[in-house]
Short mmCIF file of C-alpha atoms in Angstrom, two decimals:
data_model
loop_
_atom_site.label_atom_id
_atom_site.label_comp_id
_atom_site.label_asym_id
_atom_site.label_seq_id
_atom_site.Cartn_x
_atom_site.Cartn_y
_atom_site.Cartn_z
CA UNK E 1 -22.36 67.77 21.40
CA UNK E 2 -19.98 68.53 18.52
CA UNK E 3 -21.36 69.01 15.04
CA UNK E 4 -20.15 65.84 13.34
CA UNK E 5 -22.25 66.52 10.25
CA UNK E 6 -19.92 69.17 8.82
CA UNK E 7 -19.01 68.40 5.19
CA UNK E 8 -15.46 67.15 4.83
CA UNK E 9 -14.57 70.14 2.66
CA UNK E 10 -15.65 72.52 5.42
CA UNK E 11 -13.47 70.71 7.96
CA UNK E 12 -10.53 70.72 5.58
CA UNK E 13 -10.88 74.45 4.95
CA UNK E 14 -10.74 75.11 8.70
CA UNK E 15 -7.74 72.81 9.12
CA UNK E 16 -5.96 74.33 6.11
CA UNK E 17 -6.13 77.76 7.71
CA UNK E 18 -4.65 76.30 10.91
CA UNK E 19 -1.88 74.50 9.02
CA UNK E 20 -0.98 77.65 7.09
CA UNK E 21 -0.38 79.44 10.41
CA UNK E 22 1.54 76.44 11.75
CA UNK E 23 3.72 76.18 8.64
CA UNK E 24 4.89 79.78 8.99
CA UNK E 25 6.70 78.84 12.24
CA UNK E 26 7.38 75.21 11.44
CA UNK E 27 11.02 75.06 12.48
CA UNK E 28 10.34 76.56 15.89
CA UNK E 29 7.17 74.51 16.42
CA UNK E 30 8.84 71.19 15.60
CA UNK E 31 12.25 71.80 17.13
CA UNK E 32 11.54 69.45 20.03
CA UNK E 33 9.13 67.04 18.30
CA UNK E 34 10.37 63.48 18.73
CA UNK E 35 10.67 60.99 15.89
CA UNK E 36 8.68 57.74 16.22
CA UNK E 37 11.83 55.61 15.98
CA UNK E 38 10.22 52.32 17.07
CA UNK E 39 7.48 52.71 14.49
CA UNK E 40 9.96 53.46 11.72
CA UNK E 41 11.89 50.37 12.76
CA UNK E 42 8.68 48.32 12.50
CA UNK E 43 8.01 49.63 9.01
CA UNK E 44 11.58 48.86 7.96
CA UNK E 45 11.33 45.35 9.39
CA UNK E 46 7.92 44.42 7.95
CA UNK E 47 7.67 46.28 4.63
CA UNK E 48 7.78 43.86 1.67
CA UNK E 49 9.33 46.50 -0.60
CA UNK E 50 10.77 50.01 -0.65
CA UNK E 51 8.14 52.12 -2.43
CA UNK E 52 6.63 54.21 0.36
CA UNK E 53 3.81 56.75 0.56
CA UNK E 54 3.76 59.13 3.53
CA UNK E 55 0.27 60.62 3.91
CA UNK E 56 -0.22 63.88 5.76
CA UNK E 57 3.53 64.34 5.40
CA UNK E 58 3.49 67.88 6.80
CA UNK E 59 6.95 69.41 7.02
CA UNK E 60 8.53 66.11 6.02
CA UNK E 61 10.20 65.64 9.38
CA UNK E 62 10.23 61.84 8.91
CA UNK E 63 11.45 61.90 5.32
CA UNK E 64 15.20 61.76 5.93
CA UNK E 65 14.82 59.03 8.55
CA UNK E 66 12.63 56.92 6.26
CA UNK E 67 14.98 57.32 3.31
CA UNK E 68 17.86 56.39 5.62
CA UNK E 69 16.15 53.02 6.13
CA UNK E 70 16.19 52.52 2.36
CA UNK E 71 12.68 53.67 1.41
CA UNK E 72 11.76 55.23 -1.93
CA UNK E 73 9.84 58.13 -0.38
CA UNK E 74 6.81 60.04 -1.68
CA UNK E 75 5.06 62.49 0.67
CA UNK E 76 1.60 64.00 0.19
CA UNK E 77 -0.24 66.63 2.19
CA UNK E 78 -3.33 68.63 1.31
CA UNK E 79 -1.82 71.84 2.75
CA UNK E 80 0.13 73.77 0.07
CA UNK E 81 1.89 75.72 2.84
CA UNK E 82 3.13 72.53 4.49
CA UNK E 83 4.27 71.05 1.16
CA UNK E 84 6.16 74.27 0.41
CA UNK E 85 7.96 74.02 3.75
CA UNK E 86 8.63 70.29 3.26
CA UNK E 87 10.29 70.98 -0.09
CA UNK E 88 12.37 73.78 1.43
CA UNK E 89 13.50 71.71 4.41
CA UNK E 90 14.05 68.49 2.40
CA UNK E 91 15.47 69.47 -0.99
CA UNK E 92 15.47 66.68 -3.53
CA UNK E 93 12.62 64.77 -1.88
CA UNK E 94 9.28 64.14 -3.58
CA UNK E 95 6.34 66.03 -2.02
CA UNK E 96 2.97 66.73 -3.64
CA UNK E 97 -0.19 68.59 -2.66
CA UNK E 98 -2.81 65.85 -2.42
CA UNK E 99 -5.53 64.63 -0.06
CA UNK E 100 -5.52 61.01 1.02
CA UNK E 101 -9.25 61.05 0.28
CA UNK E 102 -8.39 61.31 -3.43
CA UNK E 103 -4.93 60.07 -4.34
CA UNK E 104 -3.59 60.56 -7.86
CA UNK E 105 -1.92 57.14 -7.99
CA UNK E 106 -2.79 53.89 -9.71
CA UNK E 107 -4.15 50.92 -7.78
CA UNK E 108 -1.53 48.78 -6.04
CA UNK E 109 1.25 51.38 -6.33
CA UNK E 110 2.95 51.30 -2.92
CA UNK E 111 4.65 48.62 -0.84
CA UNK E 112 4.04 50.55 2.37
CA UNK E 113 2.21 53.58 3.75
CA UNK E 114 3.28 55.77 6.64
CA UNK E 115 0.37 57.56 8.38
CA UNK E 116 1.72 59.28 11.47
CA UNK E 117 -0.61 61.60 13.45
CA UNK E 118 -2.95 62.31 10.54
CA UNK E 119 -6.29 60.64 11.30
CA UNK E 120 -6.82 62.77 14.39
CA UNK E 121 -7.62 65.72 12.12
CA UNK E 122 -10.41 63.90 10.30
CA UNK E 123 -14.06 63.54 11.42
CA UNK E 124 -14.67 59.90 12.28
CA UNK E 125 -17.55 59.61 9.81
CA UNK E 126 -15.12 60.11 6.93
CA UNK E 127 -12.49 57.61 8.07
CA UNK E 128 -13.92 54.60 6.11
CA UNK E 129 -13.60 56.45 2.80
CA UNK E 130 -10.04 57.51 3.60
CA UNK E 131 -9.02 53.98 4.57
CA UNK E 132 -10.59 52.60 1.39
CA UNK E 133 -8.53 55.01 -0.72
CA UNK E 134 -5.33 54.07 1.10
CA UNK E 135 -6.11 50.39 0.69
CA UNK E 136 -6.63 50.96 -3.04
CA UNK E 137 -3.10 52.30 -3.62
CA UNK E 138 -1.44 49.71 -1.34
CA UNK E 139 -0.13 46.57 -3.01
CA UNK E 140 -1.47 43.19 -1.97
CA UNK E 141 0.72 42.06 0.91
CA UNK E 142 1.86 45.63 1.54
CA UNK E 143 1.73 47.21 4.98
CA UNK E 144 0.51 50.46 6.48
CA UNK E 145 1.84 51.87 9.76
CA UNK E 146 -0.61 54.14 11.60
CA UNK E 147 0.41 56.22 14.63
CA UNK E 148 -2.26 58.06 16.65
CA UNK E 149 -2.40 60.03 19.88
CA UNK E 150 -3.62 57.87 22.76
CA UNK E 151 -5.73 59.97 25.12
CA UNK E 152 -7.67 57.06 26.56
CA UNK E 153 -11.04 58.45 25.53
CA UNK E 154 -13.26 58.63 22.48
CA UNK E 155 -14.52 62.01 21.29
CA UNK E 156 -14.39 64.47 18.42
CA UNK E 157 -14.85 68.20 18.41
CA UNK E 158 -13.67 71.50 17.01
CA UNK E 159 -10.79 72.68 19.18
CA UNK E 160 -10.63 76.43 19.66
CA UNK E 161 -8.18 78.80 21.28
CA UNK E 162 -5.18 76.53 20.73
CA UNK E 163 -1.97 78.56 20.28
CA UNK E 164 -0.80 78.79 16.64
CA UNK E 165 -3.49 76.45 15.31
CA UNK E 166 -6.32 78.45 16.96
CA UNK E 167 -9.16 76.32 15.50
CA UNK E 168 -8.99 72.80 14.09
CA UNK E 169 -10.87 69.51 14.13
CA UNK E 170 -9.66 66.78 16.47
CA UNK E 171 -10.80 63.16 16.76
CA UNK E 172 -9.62 61.11 19.73
CA UNK E 173 -9.78 57.33 19.23
CA UNK E 174 -9.81 54.49 21.69
CA UNK E 175 -7.44 51.67 20.77
CA UNK E 176 -10.21 49.08 20.22
CA UNK E 177 -12.33 51.60 18.35
CA UNK E 178 -9.65 52.28 15.74
CA UNK E 179 -8.72 48.60 15.59
CA UNK E 180 -12.31 47.79 14.63
CA UNK E 181 -12.36 50.58 12.02
CA UNK E 182 -9.30 49.05 10.36
CA UNK E 183 -10.90 45.61 10.30
CA UNK E 184 -14.11 47.03 8.80
CA UNK E 185 -11.97 48.57 6.07
CA UNK E 186 -10.74 45.03 5.26
CA UNK E 187 -7.22 45.51 6.59
CA UNK E 188 -5.62 42.74 8.63
CA UNK E 189 -3.99 44.05 11.80
CA UNK E 190 -0.64 42.30 12.27
CA UNK E 191 0.65 44.46 15.10
CA UNK E 192 -1.01 46.89 17.45
CA UNK E 193 -0.39 48.40 20.83
CA UNK E 194 -0.06 51.55 22.92
CA UNK E 195 3.20 53.32 23.63
CA UNK E 196 2.47 54.77 27.09
CA UNK E 197 5.81 56.55 27.44
CA UNK E 198 5.05 58.83 24.48
CA UNK E 199 1.24 58.93 24.61
CA UNK E 200 0.66 57.22 21.27
CA UNK E 201 -0.68 53.98 19.83
CA UNK E 202 0.53 52.12 16.78
CA UNK E 203 -1.12 49.79 14.27
CA UNK E 204 0.56 47.84 11.50
CA UNK E 205 -1.89 46.47 8.95
CA UNK E 206 -1.66 44.57 5.71
CA UNK E 207 -3.87 44.26 2.65
#
């Protein structure tokens, strides 16, 4: 059984080391990474305003596409190496080093939140606190779009021996399991479903 009692800081330190290695080769690693076009279209269609927070923004590979849809973009990532690369690859965009467990924003700041492939790197026990913090900075009536890998099974463990990343935490969620976690966090799910052709699942929630 995996050790799911690790303190969040310990998990983040492990993941930060992995992300630092990943960031060094970011352009090669993400050359063939697809953009979640349908999910961006959903956000553009349903967002009540333009002020957007991208959490776990990584290299900022979605930034240009989101700004193209008219969003006022702010990206945050707790990896300084990834933020450095995001700023280099997306000059003029707003990126800050920040964890979505502790956001340096006022309550009700953002019209929409983009959370693409970020919750898979968090132990499940700490998800409620993260969702509460995201809900805090989301305006009433605002939306959050969450994209997750869909592996069709529920587990969490420390992955080892993975090229580039080597060691990192991974949480695999079942669709219904994550749906229930969102409801417990007092979000209202207004859209949800798997995308079998790309191995993901998407949730759109409102506050």
